[in-house]
PDB file of C-alpha atoms in Angstrom:
ATOM      1  CA  MET A 282     -78.466 -88.736 111.750  1.00  0.00           C
ATOM      2  CA  GLU A 283     -78.859 -90.674 114.980  1.00  0.00           C
ATOM      3  CA  ASN A 284     -76.616 -93.688 115.029  1.00  0.00           C
ATOM      4  CA  LYS A 285     -79.152 -96.224 116.345  1.00  0.00           C
ATOM      5  CA  TYR A 286     -82.801 -97.146 115.997  1.00  0.00           C
ATOM      6  CA  THR A 287     -84.909 -99.888 117.588  1.00  0.00           C
ATOM      7  CA  PHE A 288     -88.203-101.577 116.825  1.00  0.00           C
ATOM      8  CA  GLU A 289     -90.153-103.580 119.413  1.00  0.00           C
ATOM      9  CA  ALA A 290     -91.589-106.647 117.737  1.00  0.00           C
ATOM     10  CA  HIS A 291     -94.986-108.264 118.262  1.00  0.00           C
ATOM     11  CA  GLY A 292     -93.492-111.464 119.686  1.00  0.00           C
ATOM     12  CA  ILE A 293     -90.213-113.265 119.021  1.00  0.00           C
ATOM     13  CA  ILE A 294     -88.396-112.219 115.850  1.00  0.00           C
ATOM     14  CA  TRP A 295     -88.363-115.545 114.058  1.00  0.00           C
ATOM     15  CA  ARG A 296     -87.067-114.682 110.606  1.00  0.00           C
ATOM     16  CA  VAL A 297     -85.380-111.686 108.947  1.00  0.00           C
ATOM     17  CA  MET A 298     -85.210-110.873 105.249  1.00  0.00           C
ATOM     18  CA  TYR A 299     -83.857-107.970 103.230  1.00  0.00           C
ATOM     19  CA  ASP A 300     -84.807-106.719  99.781  1.00  0.00           C
ATOM     20  CA  HIS A 301     -81.709-104.873  98.588  1.00  0.00           C
ATOM     21  CA  THR A 302     -83.529-103.513  95.533  1.00  0.00           C
ATOM     22  CA  ILE A 303     -85.651-101.217  97.729  1.00  0.00           C
ATOM     23  CA  GLY A 304     -83.572-101.112 100.946  1.00  0.00           C
ATOM     24  CA  VAL A 305     -86.227-102.647 103.200  1.00  0.00           C
ATOM     25  CA  ILE A 306     -85.934-105.073 106.130  1.00  0.00           C
ATOM     26  CA  LEU A 307     -88.747-107.619 106.622  1.00  0.00           C
ATOM     27  CA  LEU A 308     -89.443-109.214 110.004  1.00  0.00           C
ATOM     28  CA  GLU A 309     -91.469-112.307 110.839  1.00  0.00           C
ATOM     29  CA  MET A 310     -92.715-112.170 114.432  1.00  0.00           C
ATOM     30  CA  ARG A 311     -94.284-115.083 116.289  1.00  0.00           C
ATOM     31  CA  ASP A 312     -96.423-114.982 119.430  1.00  0.00           C
ATOM     32  CA  GLY A 313     -96.359-118.541 120.754  1.00  0.00           C
ATOM     33  CA  GLU A 314     -99.039-117.957 123.375  1.00  0.00           C
ATOM     34  CA  GLN A 315    -101.573-116.523 120.943  1.00  0.00           C
ATOM     35  CA  LYS A 316    -100.433-118.803 118.091  1.00  0.00           C
ATOM     36  CA  GLU A 317    -100.218-115.809 115.795  1.00  0.00           C
ATOM     37  CA  VAL A 318     -97.630-114.672 113.298  1.00  0.00           C
ATOM     38  CA  SER A 319     -97.362-111.108 112.005  1.00  0.00           C
ATOM     39  CA  PHE A 320     -94.960-109.205 109.796  1.00  0.00           C
ATOM     40  CA  ALA A 321     -93.314-105.796 109.634  1.00  0.00           C
ATOM     41  CA  ALA A 322     -91.310-103.771 107.126  1.00  0.00           C
ATOM     42  CA  LEU A 323     -88.695-101.154 108.034  1.00  0.00           C
ATOM     43  CA  GLU A 324     -86.396 -98.874 106.096  1.00  0.00           C
ATOM     44  CA  LEU A 325     -82.854-100.234 106.459  1.00  0.00           C
ATOM     45  CA  LYS A 326     -81.121 -96.900 107.076  1.00  0.00           C
ATOM     46  CA  THR A 327     -83.593 -95.063 109.315  1.00  0.00           C
ATOM     47  CA  GLY A 328     -85.722 -97.772 110.894  1.00  0.00           C
ATOM     48  CA  GLU A 329     -88.838 -95.986 109.656  1.00  0.00           C
ATOM     49  CA  VAL A 330     -91.727 -98.440 109.948  1.00  0.00           C
ATOM     50  CA  LEU A 331     -93.452 -98.850 106.591  1.00  0.00           C
ATOM     51  CA  TRP A 332     -96.024-101.158 108.154  1.00  0.00           C
ATOM     52  CA  GLU A 333     -96.323-103.550 111.108  1.00  0.00           C
ATOM     53  CA  GLY A 334     -98.750-106.098 112.482  1.00  0.00           C
ATOM     54  CA  LEU A 335     -99.591-107.377 109.016  1.00  0.00           C
ATOM     55  CA  GLN A 336    -101.372-110.744 109.127  1.00  0.00           C
ATOM     56  CA  LEU A 337    -102.680-113.125 106.487  1.00  0.00           C
ATOM     57  CA  ASP A 338    -105.879-115.178 106.558  1.00  0.00           C
ATOM     58  CA  GLU A 339    -103.813-118.109 107.857  1.00  0.00           C
ATOM     59  CA  ASN A 340    -102.340-116.635 111.034  1.00  0.00           C
ATOM     60  CA  TRP A 341     -99.947-119.394 112.180  1.00  0.00           C
ATOM     61  CA  TRP A 342     -99.066-121.935 109.470  1.00  0.00           C
ATOM     62  CA  VAL A 343     -97.439-119.323 107.255  1.00  0.00           C
ATOM     63  CA  SER A 344     -93.892-117.993 106.949  1.00  0.00           C
ATOM     64  CA  MET A 345     -91.786-115.666 104.800  1.00  0.00           C
ATOM     65  CA  ALA A 346     -90.390-117.602 101.845  1.00  0.00           C
ATOM     66  CA  GLY A 347     -88.233-114.975 100.156  1.00  0.00           C
ATOM     67  CA  VAL A 348     -88.064-111.638  98.389  1.00  0.00           C
ATOM     68  CA  LYS A 349     -87.590-110.534  94.817  1.00  0.00           C
ATOM     69  CA  ASN A 350     -87.721-107.114  93.155  1.00  0.00           C
ATOM     70  CA  GLY A 351     -89.890-105.373  95.733  1.00  0.00           C
ATOM     71  CA  PHE A 352     -92.160-108.334  96.460  1.00  0.00           C
ATOM     72  CA  LEU A 353     -92.299-110.539  99.563  1.00  0.00           C
ATOM     73  CA  TYR A 354     -93.426-114.142  99.154  1.00  0.00           C
ATOM     74  CA  PHE A 355     -95.149-116.170 101.870  1.00  0.00           C
ATOM     75  CA  SER A 356     -95.362-119.954 102.167  1.00  0.00           C
ATOM     76  CA  GLU A 357     -98.601-121.296 103.578  1.00  0.00           C
ATOM     77  CA  PHE A 358     -98.289-124.823 104.965  1.00  0.00           C
ATOM     78  CA  ASP A 359    -100.739-127.700 105.116  1.00  0.00           C
ATOM     79  CA  GLN A 360    -100.994-128.311 108.854  1.00  0.00           C
ATOM     80  CA  ASN A 361    -102.692-131.672 108.353  1.00  0.00           C
ATOM     81  CA  ASP A 362     -99.502-133.291 107.053  1.00  0.00           C
ATOM     82  CA  ALA A 363     -97.199-135.073 109.510  1.00  0.00           C
ATOM     83  CA  ILE A 364     -94.403-133.005 107.980  1.00  0.00           C
ATOM     84  CA  PRO A 365     -96.054-129.725 106.928  1.00  0.00           C
ATOM     85  CA  LYS A 366     -95.652-129.079 103.198  1.00  0.00           C
ATOM     86  CA  VAL A 367     -96.047-125.827 101.328  1.00  0.00           C
ATOM     87  CA  LYS A 368     -99.645-125.547 100.183  1.00  0.00           C
ATOM     88  CA  LYS A 369     -99.317-122.288  98.268  1.00  0.00           C
ATOM     89  CA  LEU A 370     -97.238-119.134  97.818  1.00  0.00           C
ATOM     90  CA  GLN A 371     -98.664-115.655  98.294  1.00  0.00           C
ATOM     91  CA  LYS A 372     -97.109-112.459  96.945  1.00  0.00           C
ATOM     92  CA  LEU A 373     -97.066-109.058  98.638  1.00  0.00           C
ATOM     93  CA  ASN A 374     -96.063-105.689  97.205  1.00  0.00           C
ATOM     94  CA  ILE A 375     -93.700-104.578  99.978  1.00  0.00           C
ATOM     95  CA  ARG A 376     -94.041-100.804  99.577  1.00  0.00           C
ATOM     96  CA  GLU A 377     -97.834-100.906  99.303  1.00  0.00           C
ATOM     97  CA  ALA A 378     -98.427-103.805 101.754  1.00  0.00           C
ATOM     98  CA  VAL A 379    -100.947-105.255  99.292  1.00  0.00           C
ATOM     99  CA  LEU A 380    -101.324-108.894  98.278  1.00  0.00           C
ATOM    100  CA  VAL A 381    -100.988-109.320  94.532  1.00  0.00           C
ATOM    101  CA  GLU A 382    -102.697-111.917  92.335  1.00  0.00           C
ATOM    102  CA  ASP A 383    -101.212-111.429  88.886  1.00  0.00           C
ATOM    103  CA  HIS A 384    -101.283-115.053  87.703  1.00  0.00           C
ATOM    104  CA  GLU A 385     -97.559-114.895  86.958  1.00  0.00           C
ATOM    105  CA  ASP A 386     -95.471-118.002  87.585  1.00  0.00           C
ATOM    106  CA  ASP A 387     -93.788-118.069  90.988  1.00  0.00           C
ATOM    107  CA  PRO A 388     -90.060-117.279  90.798  1.00  0.00           C
ATOM    108  CA  ALA A 389     -87.831-120.319  90.447  1.00  0.00           C
ATOM    109  CA  GLN A 390     -85.429-118.804  92.956  1.00  0.00           C
ATOM    110  CA  LEU A 391     -86.111-116.435  95.837  1.00  0.00           C
ATOM    111  CA  ARG A 392     -83.630-114.492  97.938  1.00  0.00           C
ATOM    112  CA  SER A 393     -83.809-114.054 101.697  1.00  0.00           C
ATOM    113  CA  ALA A 394     -81.030-111.630 102.604  1.00  0.00           C
ATOM    114  CA  GLU A 395     -78.899-110.877  99.572  1.00  0.00           C
ATOM    115  CA  ALA A 396     -76.040-108.483 100.437  1.00  0.00           C
ATOM    116  CA  PHE A 397     -76.066-109.453 104.127  1.00  0.00           C
ATOM    117  CA  GLU A 398     -72.628-110.221 105.554  1.00  0.00           C
ATOM    118  CA  LEU A 399     -72.116-112.296 108.681  1.00  0.00           C
ATOM    119  CA  PRO A 400     -69.351-112.152 111.282  1.00  0.00           C
ATOM    120  CA  VAL A 401     -66.422-114.529 111.303  1.00  0.00           C
ATOM    121  CA  VAL A 402     -66.903-117.140 114.026  1.00  0.00           C
ATOM    122  CA  TYR A 403     -63.869-118.106 116.109  1.00  0.00           C
ATOM    123  CA  PRO A 404     -64.540-121.292 118.126  1.00  0.00           C
ATOM    124  CA  VAL A 405     -62.647-121.878 121.365  1.00  0.00           C
ATOM    125  CA  GLU A 406     -60.258-124.297 119.665  1.00  0.00           C
ATOM    126  CA  SER A 407     -59.445-121.996 116.737  1.00  0.00           C
ATOM    127  CA  GLU A 408     -56.034-120.453 116.147  1.00  0.00           C
ATOM    128  CA  HIS A 409     -56.917-116.811 116.890  1.00  0.00           C
ATOM    129  CA  TYR A 410     -59.388-117.368 119.736  1.00  0.00           C
ATOM    130  CA  ALA A 411     -56.826-116.890 122.522  1.00  0.00           C
ATOM    131  CA  THR A 412     -55.634-113.587 121.026  1.00  0.00           C
ATOM    132  CA  LEU A 413     -59.167-112.201 120.780  1.00  0.00           C
ATOM    133  CA  ARG A 414     -60.086-113.355 124.276  1.00  0.00           C
ATOM    134  CA  THR A 415     -56.927-111.803 125.728  1.00  0.00           C
ATOM    135  CA  PHE A 416     -57.719-108.486 124.014  1.00  0.00           C
ATOM    136  CA  LEU A 417     -61.239-108.479 125.486  1.00  0.00           C
ATOM    137  CA  LYS A 418     -59.979-109.438 128.954  1.00  0.00           C
ATOM    138  CA  GLN A 419     -57.532-106.532 128.846  1.00  0.00           C
ATOM    139  CA  MET A 420     -60.596-104.326 128.435  1.00  0.00           C
ATOM    140  CA  ASP A 421     -62.001-105.753 131.691  1.00  0.00           C
ATOM    141  CA  HIS A 422     -64.478-108.185 130.163  1.00  0.00           C
ATOM    142  CA  ASP A 423     -64.893-111.510 131.951  1.00  0.00           C
ATOM    143  CA  VAL A 424     -65.089-113.577 128.761  1.00  0.00           C
ATOM    144  CA  ALA A 425     -66.655-117.032 129.043  1.00  0.00           C
ATOM    145  CA  GLU A 426     -65.291-119.911 126.977  1.00  0.00           C
ATOM    146  CA  SER A 427     -67.536-119.719 123.935  1.00  0.00           C
ATOM    147  CA  ASP A 428     -67.359-118.719 120.273  1.00  0.00           C
ATOM    148  CA  ILE A 429     -66.335-115.129 119.591  1.00  0.00           C
ATOM    149  CA  HIS A 430     -67.992-113.419 116.615  1.00  0.00           C
ATOM    150  CA  TYR A 431     -65.725-110.931 114.851  1.00  0.00           C
ATOM    151  CA  TYR A 432     -65.991-108.449 111.996  1.00  0.00           C
ATOM    152  CA  GLU A 433     -63.669-105.748 110.711  1.00  0.00           C
ATOM    153  CA  THR A 434     -64.479-102.596 108.756  1.00  0.00           C
ATOM    154  CA  GLU A 435     -62.066 -99.948 107.562  1.00  0.00           C
ATOM    155  CA  ASP A 436     -62.529 -98.034 110.809  1.00  0.00           C
ATOM    156  CA  GLN A 437     -63.940-100.452 113.395  1.00  0.00           C
ATOM    157  CA  ILE A 438     -63.549-103.853 114.978  1.00  0.00           C
ATOM    158  CA  ILE A 439     -66.762-105.550 116.093  1.00  0.00           C
ATOM    159  CA  PHE A 440     -67.081-108.324 118.660  1.00  0.00           C
ATOM    160  CA  VAL A 441     -69.983-110.331 120.014  1.00  0.00           C
ATOM    161  CA  PHE A 442     -69.002-112.619 122.871  1.00  0.00           C
ATOM    162  CA  ILE A 443     -70.317-114.257 126.025  1.00  0.00           C
ATOM    163  CA  GLU A 444     -69.502-112.455 129.248  1.00  0.00           C
ATOM    164  CA  ARG A 445     -69.984-113.482 132.867  1.00  0.00           C
ATOM    165  CA  LYS A 446     -71.831-110.961 135.012  1.00  0.00           C
ATOM    166  CA  ASN A 447     -72.598-111.878 138.628  1.00  0.00           C
ATOM    167  CA  SER A 448     -72.341-115.591 137.774  1.00  0.00           C
ATOM    168  CA  VAL A 449     -74.815-115.189 134.900  1.00  0.00           C
ATOM    169  CA  LEU A 450     -73.930-115.381 131.211  1.00  0.00           C
ATOM    170  CA  GLN A 451     -74.844-112.507 128.902  1.00  0.00           C
ATOM    171  CA  ARG A 452     -74.195-111.739 125.246  1.00  0.00           C
ATOM    172  CA  LYS A 453     -72.209-108.528 124.666  1.00  0.00           C
ATOM    173  CA  LEU A 454     -71.741-106.389 121.574  1.00  0.00           C
ATOM    174  CA  LEU A 455     -68.567-104.312 121.537  1.00  0.00           C
ATOM    175  CA  ILE A 456     -67.342-101.948 118.817  1.00  0.00           C
ATOM    176  CA  CYS A 457     -63.854-100.489 118.985  1.00  0.00           C
ATOM    177  CA  SER A 458     -61.854 -98.163 116.795  1.00  0.00           C
ATOM    178  CA  ARG A 459     -58.683 -99.438 115.181  1.00  0.00           C
ATOM    179  CA  LYS A 460     -56.838 -97.787 118.064  1.00  0.00           C
ATOM    180  CA  GLY A 461     -58.789 -99.811 120.618  1.00  0.00           C
ATOM    181  CA  GLU A 462     -61.109 -97.004 121.752  1.00  0.00           C
ATOM    182  CA  VAL A 463     -64.600 -98.161 122.730  1.00  0.00           C
ATOM    183  CA  LEU A 464     -67.133 -96.617 120.339  1.00  0.00           C
ATOM    184  CA  PHE A 465     -70.210 -98.585 121.384  1.00  0.00           C
ATOM    185  CA  GLN A 466     -71.130-101.436 123.696  1.00  0.00           C
ATOM    186  CA  GLU A 467     -74.382-103.058 124.702  1.00  0.00           C
ATOM    187  CA  VAL A 468     -75.654-106.209 126.368  1.00  0.00           C
ATOM    188  CA  ILE A 469     -77.900-107.750 123.734  1.00  0.00           C
ATOM    189  CA  ASP A 470     -79.047-110.888 125.612  1.00  0.00           C
ATOM    190  CA  THR A 471     -79.168-111.626 129.323  1.00  0.00           C
ATOM    191  CA  ASP A 472     -79.240-114.879 131.283  1.00  0.00           C
ATOM    192  CA  ILE A 473     -78.313-117.066 128.315  1.00  0.00           C
ATOM    193  CA  ARG A 474     -76.906-120.566 127.912  1.00  0.00           C
ATOM    194  CA  GLY A 475     -74.443-120.005 125.089  1.00  0.00           C
ATOM    195  CA  GLN A 476     -73.590-118.389 121.783  1.00  0.00           C
ATOM    196  CA  ILE A 477     -76.008-118.303 118.845  1.00  0.00           C
ATOM    197  CA  MET A 478     -75.246-118.792 115.148  1.00  0.00           C
ATOM    198  CA  ASP A 479     -75.849-115.326 113.668  1.00  0.00           C
ATOM    199  CA  SER A 480     -75.404-112.679 116.340  1.00  0.00           C
ATOM    200  CA  PHE A 481     -75.489-109.769 113.889  1.00  0.00           C
ATOM    201  CA  PHE A 482     -75.685-108.868 110.214  1.00  0.00           C
ATOM    202  CA  MET A 483     -73.851-106.253 108.176  1.00  0.00           C
ATOM    203  CA  VAL A 484     -75.151-104.464 105.081  1.00  0.00           C
ATOM    204  CA  ASP A 485     -74.347-101.068 103.564  1.00  0.00           C
ATOM    205  CA  ASN A 486     -72.406 -99.950 106.662  1.00  0.00           C
ATOM    206  CA  MET A 487     -75.342-100.808 108.939  1.00  0.00           C
ATOM    207  CA  LEU A 488     -74.937-103.254 111.820  1.00  0.00           C
ATOM    208  CA  LEU A 489     -78.189-105.117 112.481  1.00  0.00           C
ATOM    209  CA  TYR A 490     -79.011-107.326 115.448  1.00  0.00           C
ATOM    210  CA  ILE A 491     -81.806-108.659 117.622  1.00  0.00           C
ATOM    211  CA  LYS A 492     -81.849-107.762 121.311  1.00  0.00           C
ATOM    212  CA  GLU A 493     -83.554-110.051 123.842  1.00  0.00           C
ATOM    213  CA  LYS A 494     -85.268-111.927 120.976  1.00  0.00           C
ATOM    214  CA  GLU A 495     -87.904-109.224 120.463  1.00  0.00           C
ATOM    215  CA  ILE A 496     -86.138-105.914 119.722  1.00  0.00           C
ATOM    216  CA  TRP A 497     -84.764-105.205 116.262  1.00  0.00           C
ATOM    217  CA  CYS A 498     -81.780-102.839 116.300  1.00  0.00           C
ATOM    218  CA  GLY A 499     -79.999-100.961 113.530  1.00  0.00           C
ATOM    219  CA  LEU A 500     -76.718 -99.158 114.144  1.00  0.00           C
ATOM    220  CA  SER A 501     -75.090 -96.852 111.589  1.00  0.00           C
ATOM    221  CA  LEU A 502     -71.343 -97.371 111.637  1.00  0.00           C
ATOM    222  CA  THR A 503     -70.931 -94.244 109.507  1.00  0.00           C
ATOM    223  CA  ALA A 504     -72.630 -92.107 112.152  1.00  0.00           C
ATOM    224  CA  LEU A 505     -70.594 -93.859 114.846  1.00  0.00           C
ATOM    225  CA  ASN A 506     -67.429 -92.405 113.330  1.00  0.00           C
ATOM    226  CA  ASN A 507     -68.710 -88.825 113.531  1.00  0.00           C
TER     227      ASN A 507
END
């Protein structure tokens, strides 16, 4: 098994959801110039595209609302309101990419990314920030003063931090073994202003992240060990 897959989105990846009952990632992609939103579904483990470019009759004022038991729900908004309100929910069979009208009541509670884990965020003023920054500097990274995102597995240590490169800030992903050996590194955003909230997600030993706003990436940490 290859350790990494990528998917080039149709616009900026605006929202990500995950249905753990079927192991599928859902992406909401927005093209601001065309004022169009489309959706895609990928297998979590392999990145196999189940479908992409899916659009609804309303092609802008609609967004993913949540998932439940193999179905994806969309919220369509009333654009005539000063503060757009949900006009209706639509239901899609994820595997079949077919809208379903079954006259069942909408779920009282929807999930967006159940089972996702997020990194620990260490702000500049936090107790362990200096230790982490020193470790990264010892590995020849010119670390800018900004939050460091950190996650540990049984075998790896994962960092996302801001690095200076030729006077420009870039976001860097670094994965090390417990012995400090570099297993994987990649610049995931260039020419940035600062750190973001959720730089990556973890689920079922897969590291998931968005590169340059429009490229979805999945990295198998299991394969990384082999």
